[in-house]
Coordinates of C-alpha atoms in Angstrom, one line a residue:
Chain A
M1497 CA -43.8 65.2 -50.8
A1498 CA -44.4 64.5 -47.1
A1499 CA -47.6 62.5 -47.9
Y1500 CA -45.7 60.6 -50.6
L1501 CA -42.8 59.8 -48.1
L1502 CA -45.4 58.7 -45.4
Q1503 CA -47.2 56.4 -47.9
R1504 CA -43.9 54.9 -49.0
V1505 CA -42.8 54.3 -45.5
S1506 CA -46.1 52.8 -44.5
Q1507 CA -45.8 50.5 -47.5
A1508 CA -42.3 49.4 -46.6
V1509 CA -43.4 48.7 -43.0
I1510 CA -46.2 46.3 -44.3
V1511 CA -43.8 44.6 -46.6
L1512 CA -41.3 44.1 -43.8
L1513 CA -44.0 42.8 -41.5
L1514 CA -45.1 40.3 -44.2
V1515 CA -41.5 39.3 -44.9
S1516 CA -40.6 38.9 -41.2
L1517 CA -43.9 36.6 -40.7
L1518 CA -43.0 34.5 -43.8
I1519 CA -39.4 34.0 -42.7
F1520 CA -40.2 33.4 -39.0
M1521 CA -42.9 30.9 -40.0
G1522 CA -40.6 29.3 -42.5
V1523 CA -37.5 29.0 -40.3
Y1524 CA -39.2 28.5 -36.8
A1525 CA -42.1 26.3 -37.6
I1526 CA -40.5 23.8 -39.6
G1527 CA -38.1 22.1 -37.2
D1528 CA -37.7 22.1 -33.6
P1529 CA -34.7 24.2 -32.7
L1530 CA -34.2 22.3 -29.5
E1531 CA -33.1 19.2 -31.3
L1532 CA -30.1 21.2 -32.5
L1533 CA -29.3 22.7 -29.0
I1534 CA -29.8 19.8 -26.7
S1535 CA -27.7 16.6 -26.4
P1536 CA -29.6 13.4 -27.2
E1537 CA -29.4 12.1 -23.6
T1538 CA -31.4 14.8 -22.1
T1539 CA -34.5 13.7 -20.1
E1540 CA -38.0 14.6 -21.0
Q1541 CA -38.3 16.9 -18.0
D1542 CA -35.2 18.8 -18.9
M1543 CA -36.5 19.1 -22.4
A1544 CA -39.7 20.7 -21.0
L1545 CA -37.6 23.1 -18.8
A1546 CA -35.6 24.2 -21.7
R1547 CA -38.6 24.6 -23.8
A1548 CA -40.1 26.8 -21.4
A1549 CA -36.9 28.9 -20.8
L1550 CA -36.7 29.5 -24.3
G1551 CA -40.2 30.3 -24.7
L1552 CA -41.0 27.5 -27.2
D1553 CA -43.9 26.2 -25.3
K1554 CA -45.9 29.1 -26.2
P1555 CA -48.4 29.3 -29.1
I1556 CA -46.5 30.3 -32.3
W1557 CA -48.4 33.7 -32.6
V1558 CA -47.3 34.5 -29.1
Q1559 CA -43.6 33.6 -30.1
Y1560 CA -43.9 35.8 -33.2
W1561 CA -45.3 38.7 -31.1
L1562 CA -42.3 38.4 -28.6
Y1563 CA -40.0 38.2 -31.5
L1564 CA -41.5 41.4 -33.2
K1565 CA -41.1 43.2 -29.9
G1566 CA -37.5 42.0 -29.7
L1567 CA -37.0 43.4 -33.3
L1568 CA -38.2 46.9 -32.4
H1569 CA -35.5 46.8 -29.7
G1570 CA -32.9 45.9 -32.2
D1571 CA -32.7 42.4 -30.7
L1572 CA -32.4 39.7 -33.4
G1573 CA -31.5 36.9 -31.0
V1574 CA -28.3 35.4 -29.9
S1575 CA -26.2 33.2 -32.4
F1576 CA -26.2 29.4 -31.4
V1577 CA -22.5 29.1 -32.7
Y1578 CA -20.7 32.3 -31.7
N1579 CA -23.0 33.0 -28.7
T1580 CA -23.1 36.8 -29.3
P1581 CA -26.1 38.8 -30.4
T1582 CA -26.9 38.3 -34.0
I1583 CA -27.1 42.1 -34.8
E1584 CA -23.5 42.6 -33.5
L1585 CA -22.3 39.8 -35.8
I1586 CA -23.9 41.3 -38.7
L1587 CA -22.8 44.8 -38.1
Q1588 CA -19.3 43.7 -37.6
R1589 CA -19.3 42.3 -41.2
L1590 CA -21.2 45.2 -42.8
P1591 CA -18.1 47.3 -43.5
A1592 CA -16.5 44.5 -45.5
T1593 CA -19.5 44.0 -47.7
V1594 CA -20.1 47.6 -48.3
E1595 CA -16.4 48.3 -49.4
L1596 CA -16.5 45.4 -51.7
G1597 CA -19.7 46.6 -53.2
L1598 CA -18.5 50.1 -53.7
V1599 CA -15.3 49.1 -55.4
A1600 CA -17.3 46.6 -57.7
F1601 CA -19.7 49.3 -58.5
L1602 CA -16.9 51.5 -59.5
F1603 CA -15.3 48.8 -61.6
S1604 CA -18.6 48.3 -63.4
L1605 CA -18.9 51.9 -64.2
I1606 CA -15.4 52.1 -65.6
I1607 CA -15.9 49.0 -67.8
G1608 CA -19.6 49.6 -68.6
L1609 CA -19.8 53.3 -69.6
P1610 CA -17.3 53.7 -72.3
L1611 CA -18.1 50.3 -74.0
G1612 CA -21.8 51.2 -73.9
L1613 CA -21.1 54.7 -75.5
I1614 CA -19.1 53.1 -78.2
A1615 CA -21.7 50.3 -78.9
G1616 CA -24.4 53.0 -78.9
Y1617 CA -22.5 55.3 -81.2
Y1618 CA -21.6 52.8 -83.7
S1619 CA -24.8 51.0 -83.5
D1620 CA -25.4 48.1 -85.8
K1621 CA -21.7 48.1 -86.9
P1622 CA -19.1 45.3 -86.3
V1623 CA -18.0 47.0 -83.3
D1624 CA -21.4 47.2 -81.8
D1625 CA -22.2 43.4 -82.6
A1626 CA -18.9 42.4 -80.8
I1627 CA -19.6 44.6 -77.7
M1628 CA -23.2 43.4 -77.4
N1629 CA -22.2 39.6 -77.9
G1630 CA -19.5 40.2 -75.4
S1631 CA -21.9 41.6 -73.0
I1632 CA -24.1 38.6 -73.3
F1633 CA -21.1 36.5 -72.5
M1634 CA -20.3 38.6 -69.7
F1635 CA -23.6 38.0 -68.0
S1636 CA -23.6 34.3 -69.1
L1637 CA -20.5 33.5 -67.0
P1638 CA -21.8 32.1 -63.8
N1639 CA -20.3 34.3 -61.0
F1640 CA -18.8 31.6 -58.9
W1641 CA -17.1 29.7 -61.8
Q1642 CA -15.7 33.1 -63.1
G1643 CA -14.2 34.0 -59.6
L1644 CA -12.7 30.4 -59.3
L1645 CA -11.1 31.0 -62.7
L1646 CA -9.7 34.4 -61.7
I1647 CA -8.1 32.7 -58.6
L1648 CA -6.9 29.8 -60.8
V1649 CA -5.1 32.3 -63.3
F1650 CA -4.1 35.2 -61.2
A1651 CA -3.5 33.9 -57.8
V1652 CA -2.5 30.2 -58.3
S1653 CA -0.7 30.2 -61.7
L1654 CA 0.7 33.8 -62.0
N1655 CA 0.8 34.6 -58.4
W1656 CA 0.0 38.4 -59.0
M1657 CA -2.7 38.8 -56.4
P1658 CA -3.7 37.1 -53.2
A1659 CA -7.1 35.1 -53.5
G1660 CA -8.7 35.3 -50.0
D1661 CA -9.4 37.5 -47.0
R1662 CA -9.4 41.2 -46.7
G1663 CA -5.6 41.8 -46.2
E1664 CA -4.3 44.6 -44.0
V1665 CA -7.2 46.6 -42.5
G1666 CA -6.9 50.2 -41.7
T1667 CA -9.3 52.7 -40.3
F1668 CA -10.7 55.7 -41.9
L1669 CA -13.0 58.1 -40.0
G1670 CA -13.3 55.3 -37.4
I1671 CA -14.5 52.7 -39.8
P1672 CA -12.3 49.7 -40.3
T1673 CA -11.6 49.4 -44.0
S1674 CA -8.9 47.8 -46.3
L1675 CA -9.2 50.5 -48.8
V1676 CA -6.6 52.7 -47.0
T1677 CA -3.8 50.1 -47.4
L1678 CA -2.1 48.9 -50.3
D1679 CA -2.3 45.3 -49.2
G1680 CA -6.1 45.8 -48.9
W1681 CA -6.4 46.9 -52.6
R1682 CA -4.5 43.9 -53.7
H1683 CA -6.9 41.8 -51.9
I1684 CA -10.0 43.5 -53.0
F1685 CA -9.1 43.7 -56.8
L1686 CA -10.0 40.2 -57.9
P1687 CA -13.4 39.7 -55.9
A1688 CA -14.4 43.2 -56.9
F1689 CA -13.7 42.6 -60.6
N1690 CA -15.5 39.3 -60.3
L1691 CA -18.6 41.0 -58.8
A1692 CA -18.4 44.0 -61.4
L1693 CA -18.5 42.1 -64.6
F1694 CA -22.3 41.1 -64.3
N1695 CA -23.3 44.7 -63.5
A1696 CA -20.9 46.0 -66.2
A1697 CA -23.0 43.9 -68.8
L1698 CA -26.1 45.6 -67.6
I1699 CA -24.7 49.0 -67.8
I1700 CA -23.3 48.4 -71.4
R1701 CA -26.7 47.5 -72.4
L1702 CA -28.4 50.2 -70.9
T1703 CA -25.9 52.9 -72.0
R1704 CA -26.2 51.6 -75.5
S1705 CA -30.0 51.7 -75.8
S1706 CA -30.2 55.1 -74.2
I1707 CA -27.6 56.5 -76.5
Q1708 CA -29.2 55.0 -79.5
E1709 CA -32.5 56.8 -78.4
V1710 CA -30.8 60.1 -77.8
M1711 CA -28.8 60.2 -80.8
S1712 CA -31.8 60.2 -83.2
S1713 CA -33.2 63.2 -81.5
E1714 CA -33.5 66.6 -82.9
Y1715 CA -31.3 68.4 -80.6
I1716 CA -28.4 66.1 -81.6
R1717 CA -29.1 66.8 -85.3
Y1718 CA -28.9 70.6 -84.4
A1719 CA -25.6 70.1 -82.7
R1720 CA -24.4 68.3 -85.7
A1721 CA -25.6 71.2 -87.9
K1722 CA -23.6 73.6 -85.8
G1723 CA -20.6 71.5 -86.7
L1724 CA -19.7 70.3 -83.3
T1725 CA -17.1 67.5 -83.2
N1726 CA -18.5 64.0 -82.7
R1727 CA -16.7 63.7 -79.4
R1728 CA -18.4 66.9 -78.0
I1729 CA -21.8 65.7 -79.2
L1730 CA -21.5 62.3 -77.7
L1731 CA -20.0 63.3 -74.3
R1732 CA -21.4 66.6 -73.7
H1733 CA -24.9 66.6 -75.3
A1734 CA -25.9 63.0 -75.6
F1735 CA -24.3 61.7 -72.3
R1736 CA -25.9 64.2 -70.0
N1737 CA -29.4 63.0 -71.1
I1738 CA -28.8 59.4 -70.5
Q1739 CA -27.8 60.1 -66.8
I1740 CA -31.5 59.7 -65.6
P1741 CA -32.1 56.2 -66.9
L1742 CA -28.6 55.3 -65.5
V1743 CA -29.6 56.4 -62.1
T1744 CA -32.8 54.4 -62.2
V1745 CA -30.7 51.2 -62.6
L1746 CA -28.7 52.1 -59.6
G1747 CA -31.1 50.4 -57.4
L1748 CA -31.0 47.3 -59.6
E1749 CA -27.3 47.4 -59.5
L1750 CA -27.0 47.8 -55.8
G1751 CA -29.4 45.0 -55.3
N1752 CA -27.2 42.8 -57.5
L1753 CA -24.1 43.6 -55.6
L1754 CA -25.7 42.6 -52.4
A1755 CA -27.1 39.3 -53.8
Y1756 CA -24.1 38.2 -56.0
G1757 CA -21.8 39.5 -53.3
I1758 CA -22.9 36.4 -51.1
I1759 CA -21.5 34.2 -53.8
T1760 CA -18.2 36.2 -54.6
E1761 CA -17.7 36.6 -50.7
T1762 CA -17.9 32.8 -50.4
V1763 CA -15.5 32.0 -53.4
F1764 CA -13.0 34.6 -52.3
D1765 CA -13.4 33.9 -48.6
W1766 CA -14.2 37.6 -48.0
P1767 CA -15.2 38.0 -44.4
G1768 CA -18.4 39.9 -45.2
M1769 CA -22.1 39.5 -44.4
G1770 CA -22.7 37.1 -47.4
Q1771 CA -20.0 34.8 -46.3
L1772 CA -21.6 34.8 -42.7
L1773 CA -25.0 33.7 -44.1
I1774 CA -23.5 30.8 -46.2
N1775 CA -21.5 29.7 -43.0
S1776 CA -24.5 30.1 -40.8
I1777 CA -26.7 28.1 -43.1
R1778 CA -24.0 25.3 -43.1
L1779 CA -23.9 25.2 -39.3
S1780 CA -27.8 25.6 -39.0
D1781 CA -27.2 28.8 -37.1
R1782 CA -30.9 29.9 -37.3
P1783 CA -31.0 33.2 -35.5
V1784 CA -28.2 34.5 -37.8
V1785 CA -29.8 33.3 -40.8
V1786 CA -33.1 35.1 -39.9
G1787 CA -31.4 38.2 -38.7
Y1788 CA -29.3 38.4 -41.9
L1789 CA -32.4 38.0 -44.0
L1790 CA -34.3 40.6 -42.2
V1791 CA -31.3 43.1 -42.4
V1792 CA -31.1 42.4 -46.1
V1793 CA -34.6 42.8 -46.9
T1794 CA -34.7 46.1 -44.9
L1795 CA -31.6 47.3 -46.8
F1796 CA -33.5 46.4 -50.1
I1797 CA -36.6 48.3 -49.1
I1798 CA -34.5 51.4 -48.1
I1799 CA -32.8 51.0 -51.6
N1800 CA -35.9 50.8 -53.6
M1801 CA -37.4 53.7 -51.8
V1802 CA -34.4 56.0 -52.1
V1803 CA -34.2 55.3 -55.9
D1804 CA -37.9 55.9 -56.2
V1805 CA -37.5 59.4 -54.6
L1806 CA -34.3 60.2 -56.4
Y1807 CA -36.2 59.3 -59.8
T1808 CA -38.9 61.9 -59.0
L1809 CA -36.4 64.3 -57.9
L1810 CA -34.2 64.1 -61.1
D1811 CA -37.0 63.9 -63.6
P1812 CA -39.3 66.9 -63.1
R1813 CA -41.7 65.4 -65.6
I1814 CA -42.5 62.5 -63.1
K1815 CA -45.1 63.9 -60.5
I1816 CA -44.7 62.8 -56.8
D1817 CA -48.1 61.0 -56.8
G1818 CA -46.7 58.6 -59.4
G1819 CA -48.4 60.0 -62.5
R1820 CA -46.8 61.5 -65.5
A1821 CA -47.5 65.2 -66.2
Chain B
M898 CA -54.3 19.6 -86.2
T899 CA -54.3 22.4 -88.4
S900 CA -53.3 24.8 -85.6
L901 CA -50.3 22.5 -84.8
I902 CA -49.2 22.5 -88.4
A903 CA -49.3 26.2 -88.4
K904 CA -47.4 26.5 -85.2
T905 CA -44.6 24.2 -86.6
L906 CA -44.4 26.1 -89.7
G907 CA -44.3 29.3 -87.6
A908 CA -41.5 27.9 -85.5
M909 CA -39.6 27.0 -88.8
G910 CA -40.1 30.4 -90.0
L911 CA -38.4 31.8 -86.8
V912 CA -35.4 29.4 -87.2
R913 CA -35.2 30.3 -90.9
M914 CA -35.4 34.1 -90.1
M915 CA -32.7 33.4 -87.4
R916 CA -30.5 31.9 -90.0
T917 CA -30.7 34.6 -92.6
R918 CA -30.6 37.5 -89.8
S919 CA -27.9 36.4 -87.6
P920 CA -25.7 33.4 -88.6
F921 CA -24.0 33.6 -85.2
A922 CA -27.3 32.9 -83.4
F923 CA -28.1 30.1 -85.8
V924 CA -24.9 28.3 -85.0
C925 CA -25.6 28.9 -81.1
L926 CA -29.1 27.4 -81.8
I927 CA -27.4 24.3 -83.5
I928 CA -25.0 24.0 -80.6
L929 CA -27.7 24.3 -77.9
T930 CA -29.8 21.5 -79.8
I931 CA -26.8 19.3 -79.9
V932 CA -26.2 19.9 -76.1
C933 CA -29.7 19.3 -75.2
L934 CA -29.8 16.1 -77.3
M935 CA -26.7 14.9 -75.8
S936 CA -27.8 15.5 -72.2
A937 CA -31.1 13.7 -72.8
A938 CA -29.3 10.8 -74.2
A939 CA -26.7 10.7 -71.5
P940 CA -27.4 7.2 -70.2
L941 CA -26.9 5.8 -73.8
I942 CA -23.8 7.8 -75.1
A943 CA -21.8 8.5 -71.7
P944 CA -18.9 5.9 -71.4
Q945 CA -19.9 5.1 -67.8
D946 CA -22.6 6.0 -65.3
P947 CA -20.4 8.2 -62.9
Y948 CA -23.1 7.8 -60.1
D949 CA -23.0 4.1 -60.3
N950 CA -20.1 3.0 -57.8
V951 CA -19.8 -0.4 -59.6
Q952 CA -18.7 1.2 -62.9
V953 CA -16.3 3.6 -61.2
D954 CA -12.7 2.6 -60.5
F955 CA -11.3 4.4 -57.7
F956 CA -7.8 3.8 -58.7
D957 CA -8.4 6.1 -61.9
A958 CA -8.7 9.1 -59.6
N959 CA -7.3 12.5 -61.0
L960 CA -6.4 11.2 -64.4
S961 CA -5.6 13.9 -66.9
P962 CA -7.7 14.4 -70.1
G963 CA -6.9 11.8 -72.7
S964 CA -5.9 9.0 -70.2
V965 CA -7.0 5.5 -70.6
S966 CA -8.6 3.7 -67.8
A967 CA -6.8 0.9 -65.8
N968 CA -8.7 -1.9 -67.6
G969 CA -8.4 -0.2 -70.9
A970 CA -12.2 -0.1 -71.5
I971 CA -12.6 3.8 -71.5
T972 CA -10.5 6.7 -72.5
Y973 CA -11.4 9.6 -70.4
I974 CA -11.3 12.5 -73.1
L975 CA -11.9 15.2 -70.3
G976 CA -10.1 13.2 -67.4
T977 CA -11.3 12.0 -64.1
D978 CA -12.2 13.6 -60.7
A979 CA -11.0 12.9 -57.4
L980 CA -13.2 10.0 -57.0
G981 CA -12.2 8.2 -60.3
R982 CA -15.4 9.3 -62.3
D983 CA -15.2 10.0 -65.8
L984 CA -15.6 13.8 -66.1
F985 CA -17.2 13.8 -69.5
S986 CA -19.9 11.4 -68.4
A987 CA -20.3 13.3 -65.2
I988 CA -20.7 16.6 -67.2
L989 CA -23.5 15.0 -69.4
Y990 CA -25.5 13.6 -66.4
G991 CA -24.9 17.1 -64.7
L992 CA -26.3 18.9 -67.8
R993 CA -29.2 16.6 -67.7
T994 CA -30.1 17.6 -64.1
S995 CA -29.5 21.4 -65.0
L996 CA -31.8 21.2 -68.1
T997 CA -34.5 19.2 -66.3
I998 CA -34.6 21.5 -63.2
S999 CA -34.4 24.8 -65.1
G1000 CA -36.6 23.7 -67.9
L1001 CA -39.3 22.4 -65.6
A1002 CA -39.0 25.6 -63.4
A1003 CA -39.3 27.9 -66.3
I1004 CA -42.2 26.0 -68.0
L1005 CA -44.2 26.1 -64.6
A1006 CA -43.4 29.7 -64.1
L1007 CA -44.3 30.5 -67.7
V1008 CA -47.7 28.8 -67.0
I1009 CA -48.3 30.4 -63.7
G1010 CA -47.0 33.8 -64.5
S1011 CA -48.9 34.1 -67.8
L1012 CA -52.1 33.0 -66.3
A1013 CA -51.6 35.6 -63.6
G1014 CA -50.8 38.3 -65.9
L1015 CA -53.4 37.4 -68.6
S1016 CA -56.1 37.4 -65.7
S1017 CA -55.1 40.6 -64.1
A1018 CA -55.2 42.4 -67.6
F1019 CA -58.7 40.5 -68.2
F1020 CA -60.4 41.1 -65.0
R1021 CA -58.6 44.5 -63.9
G1022 CA -59.9 45.8 -60.6
F1023 CA -59.1 44.0 -57.3
T1024 CA -57.5 40.9 -59.1
E1025 CA -55.1 43.2 -60.9
T1026 CA -54.1 45.1 -57.8
V1027 CA -53.5 42.0 -55.7
I1028 CA -51.5 40.2 -58.5
M1029 CA -49.4 43.3 -59.6
R1030 CA -48.5 44.2 -56.0
A1031 CA -47.2 40.8 -55.4
V1032 CA -45.1 41.2 -58.5
D1033 CA -43.9 44.5 -57.6
I1034 CA -42.6 43.2 -54.2
K1035 CA -40.8 40.4 -55.8
L1036 CA -39.3 42.5 -58.4
G1037 CA -37.6 44.6 -55.8
F1038 CA -35.4 41.7 -55.1
P1039 CA -33.0 39.8 -57.2
T1040 CA -34.1 36.4 -58.3
I1041 CA -31.0 34.6 -56.9
L1042 CA -31.5 36.3 -53.5
V1043 CA -35.3 34.9 -53.5
A1044 CA -34.2 31.6 -54.5
L1045 CA -31.4 31.6 -52.0
I1046 CA -33.7 32.5 -49.1
I1047 CA -36.2 29.7 -50.1
M1048 CA -33.6 27.3 -50.3
A1049 CA -32.0 28.3 -46.8
I1050 CA -35.4 27.9 -45.3
F1051 CA -36.5 24.6 -46.9
G1052 CA -33.1 23.0 -47.4
A1053 CA -31.6 21.4 -50.4
G1054 CA -33.4 19.1 -52.8
F1055 CA -34.5 18.7 -56.5
F1056 CA -38.2 19.5 -55.5
N1057 CA -37.4 22.4 -53.2
L1058 CA -35.2 24.0 -56.1
V1059 CA -37.9 23.8 -58.7
V1060 CA -40.5 25.5 -56.3
A1061 CA -37.9 28.2 -55.4
L1062 CA -37.2 29.0 -59.0
V1063 CA -40.9 29.1 -59.8
L1064 CA -41.6 31.5 -56.9
A1065 CA -38.8 33.6 -57.9
Q1066 CA -39.4 33.9 -61.7
W1067 CA -43.2 33.9 -62.2
P1068 CA -43.5 37.7 -61.7
Y1069 CA -41.3 38.3 -64.8
Y1070 CA -43.9 36.4 -67.0
A1071 CA -46.8 38.1 -65.2
R1072 CA -45.5 41.4 -65.9
T1073 CA -44.8 40.7 -69.6
A1074 CA -48.1 38.9 -70.1
R1075 CA -50.1 41.7 -68.5
S1076 CA -48.5 44.5 -70.5
A1077 CA -49.0 42.4 -73.6
A1078 CA -52.5 41.4 -72.9
L1079 CA -53.6 45.1 -71.9
V1080 CA -52.7 46.0 -75.5
E1081 CA -54.8 43.2 -76.9
M1082 CA -57.7 43.9 -74.6
G1083 CA -58.1 47.1 -76.6
Q1084 CA -58.4 45.4 -79.8
E1085 CA -61.7 44.8 -81.7
Y1086 CA -61.5 41.1 -81.8
M1087 CA -61.5 40.8 -78.1
D1088 CA -64.7 43.0 -78.0
A1089 CA -66.3 40.6 -80.6
A1090 CA -65.2 37.6 -78.7
R1091 CA -66.7 39.0 -75.5
C1092 CA -69.9 39.8 -77.3
L1093 CA -70.2 36.1 -78.3
E1094 CA -70.6 35.5 -74.6
L1095 CA -67.7 32.9 -74.7
P1096 CA -66.7 31.3 -71.5
V1097 CA -64.0 33.4 -69.7
R1098 CA -61.5 30.5 -69.9
R1099 CA -61.8 30.3 -73.7
L1100 CA -61.5 33.9 -74.1
I1101 CA -58.3 34.0 -72.1
L1102 CA -56.7 30.8 -73.4
V1103 CA -57.8 30.7 -77.1
H1104 CA -58.3 34.4 -77.9
L1105 CA -55.9 36.3 -75.6
L1106 CA -53.1 34.0 -74.9
P1107 CA -51.8 33.2 -78.5
N1108 CA -51.6 36.9 -79.3
C1109 CA -49.3 37.6 -76.3
L1110 CA -47.0 34.6 -76.8
P1111 CA -44.1 36.3 -78.8
P1112 CA -42.9 38.5 -75.9
L1113 CA -43.5 35.7 -73.5
L1114 CA -41.2 33.3 -75.6
V1115 CA -38.4 35.8 -75.2
V1116 CA -38.7 36.1 -71.4
F1117 CA -38.9 32.3 -71.4
T1118 CA -35.5 31.9 -73.2
L1119 CA -33.9 34.5 -70.9
Q1120 CA -35.4 33.1 -67.6
L1121 CA -34.3 29.6 -68.7
A1122 CA -30.7 30.7 -69.0
H1123 CA -30.9 32.5 -65.6
A1124 CA -32.6 29.5 -64.1
A1125 CA -29.7 27.3 -65.2
A1126 CA -27.3 29.7 -63.8
I1127 CA -29.0 29.9 -60.4
E1128 CA -29.5 26.3 -60.2
A1129 CA -25.6 25.8 -60.6
S1130 CA -24.8 28.7 -58.2
L1131 CA -27.1 27.3 -55.5
S1132 CA -25.8 23.7 -55.9
F1133 CA -22.2 25.1 -55.8
L1134 CA -23.1 26.8 -52.4
G1135 CA -24.6 23.4 -51.3
L1136 CA -28.2 24.8 -51.4
G1137 CA -29.2 23.4 -54.6
V1138 CA -29.8 19.7 -55.4
S1139 CA -28.9 17.1 -52.8
I1140 CA -25.4 16.0 -52.8
E1141 CA -25.8 12.5 -54.5
Q1142 CA -27.4 14.1 -57.5
P1143 CA -25.3 14.9 -60.6
S1144 CA -25.0 18.6 -60.9
L1145 CA -22.6 21.0 -62.8
G1146 CA -22.5 23.3 -59.7
L1147 CA -21.5 20.3 -57.5
L1148 CA -18.8 19.2 -60.0
I1149 CA -17.4 22.8 -60.1
A1150 CA -17.4 22.7 -56.3
N1151 CA -15.5 19.6 -56.2
G1152 CA -13.1 21.0 -58.9
S1153 CA -12.6 24.0 -56.8
K1154 CA -11.1 21.9 -54.0
E1155 CA -8.4 20.7 -56.4
I1156 CA -7.4 24.2 -57.3
L1157 CA -4.1 24.0 -55.6
S1158 CA -3.3 20.4 -56.8
G1159 CA -2.9 21.3 -60.4
H1160 CA -6.0 19.2 -61.4
D1161 CA -7.4 22.2 -63.1
W1162 CA -9.5 20.3 -65.7
Q1163 CA -11.9 19.2 -63.0
L1164 CA -12.7 22.9 -62.4
I1165 CA -12.5 24.1 -66.0
F1166 CA -14.4 21.6 -68.1
P1167 CA -17.8 21.5 -66.0
G1168 CA -17.8 25.3 -66.0
L1169 CA -17.2 25.4 -69.7
A1170 CA -20.3 23.1 -70.3
L1171 CA -22.3 25.4 -68.1
V1172 CA -21.3 28.6 -69.9
I1173 CA -21.9 27.0 -73.5
L1174 CA -25.5 26.0 -72.2
I1175 CA -26.3 29.5 -70.7
F1176 CA -24.5 31.6 -73.5
T1177 CA -26.3 29.7 -76.3
I1178 CA -29.6 30.1 -74.6
N1179 CA -29.1 33.9 -74.1
I1180 CA -27.8 34.5 -77.6
V1181 CA -30.7 32.7 -79.1
G1182 CA -33.2 34.5 -76.7
D1183 CA -31.6 37.9 -77.6
R1184 CA -32.0 37.4 -81.4
L1185 CA -35.4 36.1 -80.9
R1186 CA -36.2 39.4 -79.1
R1187 CA -34.9 41.4 -82.0
I1188 CA -36.8 39.2 -84.6
L1189 CA -40.1 39.4 -82.8
N1190 CA -39.7 43.1 -81.9
P1191 CA -41.9 45.1 -84.6
K1192 CA -39.6 48.2 -84.2
E1193 CA -36.4 46.3 -85.3
R1194 CA -38.2 44.1 -87.9
Q1195 CA -37.0 45.2 -91.4

């Protein structure tokens, strides 16, 4: 196990180095950041001084080395716009993104699991067809347009729910979160629902195909022979065995929540990391863009690693070294 | 020539199978064809060129659907936007851009990804390790995030968008092509072809590729729909096509500014067009998958 973990961590470090190099080269080599920072009237001499002060006169690989050294100290540079360290800006926004993702994840399970169970149980019946076409419709809806429609209907026309910002923020265990206030829940409902639909469609499809597979197995036939009720067979015997494939899509789900969260946060004016990214791109605030991308890539590598380890822990048939017993 | 006829017949067979197996998917296929034809013929059938300032009358701004233009020449069946452009024409031009970008990207990704997947199955060893490791790294991240990162670095524009989509989508084809090709590599006809000492190019393109096509076709339809959705999303965020190009995402972004002024048709209709496009492609792809899957074939 320790050897496996070590291998995974070293792989992750290599990927992270590679990605940081790509992003660094992409963002820093393409344009001269000085043109953004300095007014057009500056003299040549001042330009050279500023260039030296910012370390931009050094060769590109030296700049990258210095940047890497900064990264190891948790230093992602200072934002051009806010003039605060990038890492602080991002960490400030993290709780909002995480709480939106968690609620959306919960919603997607509440919507996805029952529908998937029904579709799998009545497979190839009209109910199944309707649910499956419905799930295709759910992931065909562009996230941003669906969000705007939700705002149009529930916030503008019906005026049931607010359509922007986090609302009243309380603290729980020292973390600022809007999940402890009623106003916060009113604010999170629409964006979380918007973010959940796409994942719910994935869960429906996965649950259905897993249930279909399980329902044709011997032990289900045996349970039927014992005269158990359909309800008990489905919920107790079949459902338990589809939990492993469900956990393996967890990583995929979390990834989607982070990625599509960027769009949902922008549409609903939710003050999370994704909104920060889009605003920073619009303001060409490069340190924040690079910092955000690095933080997100790190998050993804961690998620993928945790899911892989979880998978091996849940299913004893899969050996740690990756082969099947 | 004979192979062309065979292919056409094969495609017709697929369409016929779709008609008998799933009438709903067949209807979707017809709608999709109509949408594609209408967007291809946009300059001919659109009432006006909404991106030609000479033809657009600013005093017709924000007219509701069904209104007639000030000079009586055009009936705006879907209304006009805040700049007085005919929304129906703008949607047709937007669909054209969406289809061009996503189609181009999907075809390029199909070609690059399939070649990468086929060669990794054919050569194995080091080639396979390098290609599949690259695929694994990419598949750890959602497509939209990869496309967004690339657009954030290189900036908005038609060409950048196609490149971003290709870079984000080729691994799906590579993975599918490789797993299909690995099965085919074990078949006797591949051994026979190798014994003939045919050139590698011929082995891969003439013998291996045609037998790996069905699953690639399914991935193509699903990725095409995904590409259209991503194009619109990125354009909506201002990271897609440049601002003067017609795009459904930009039309929706403009419509979203009118959300409080009651001109909701500017938000609803471009989105509906996009949903129709994506939904019909997805349904056709889904049924294609079922028809081509030997397990589900009756």
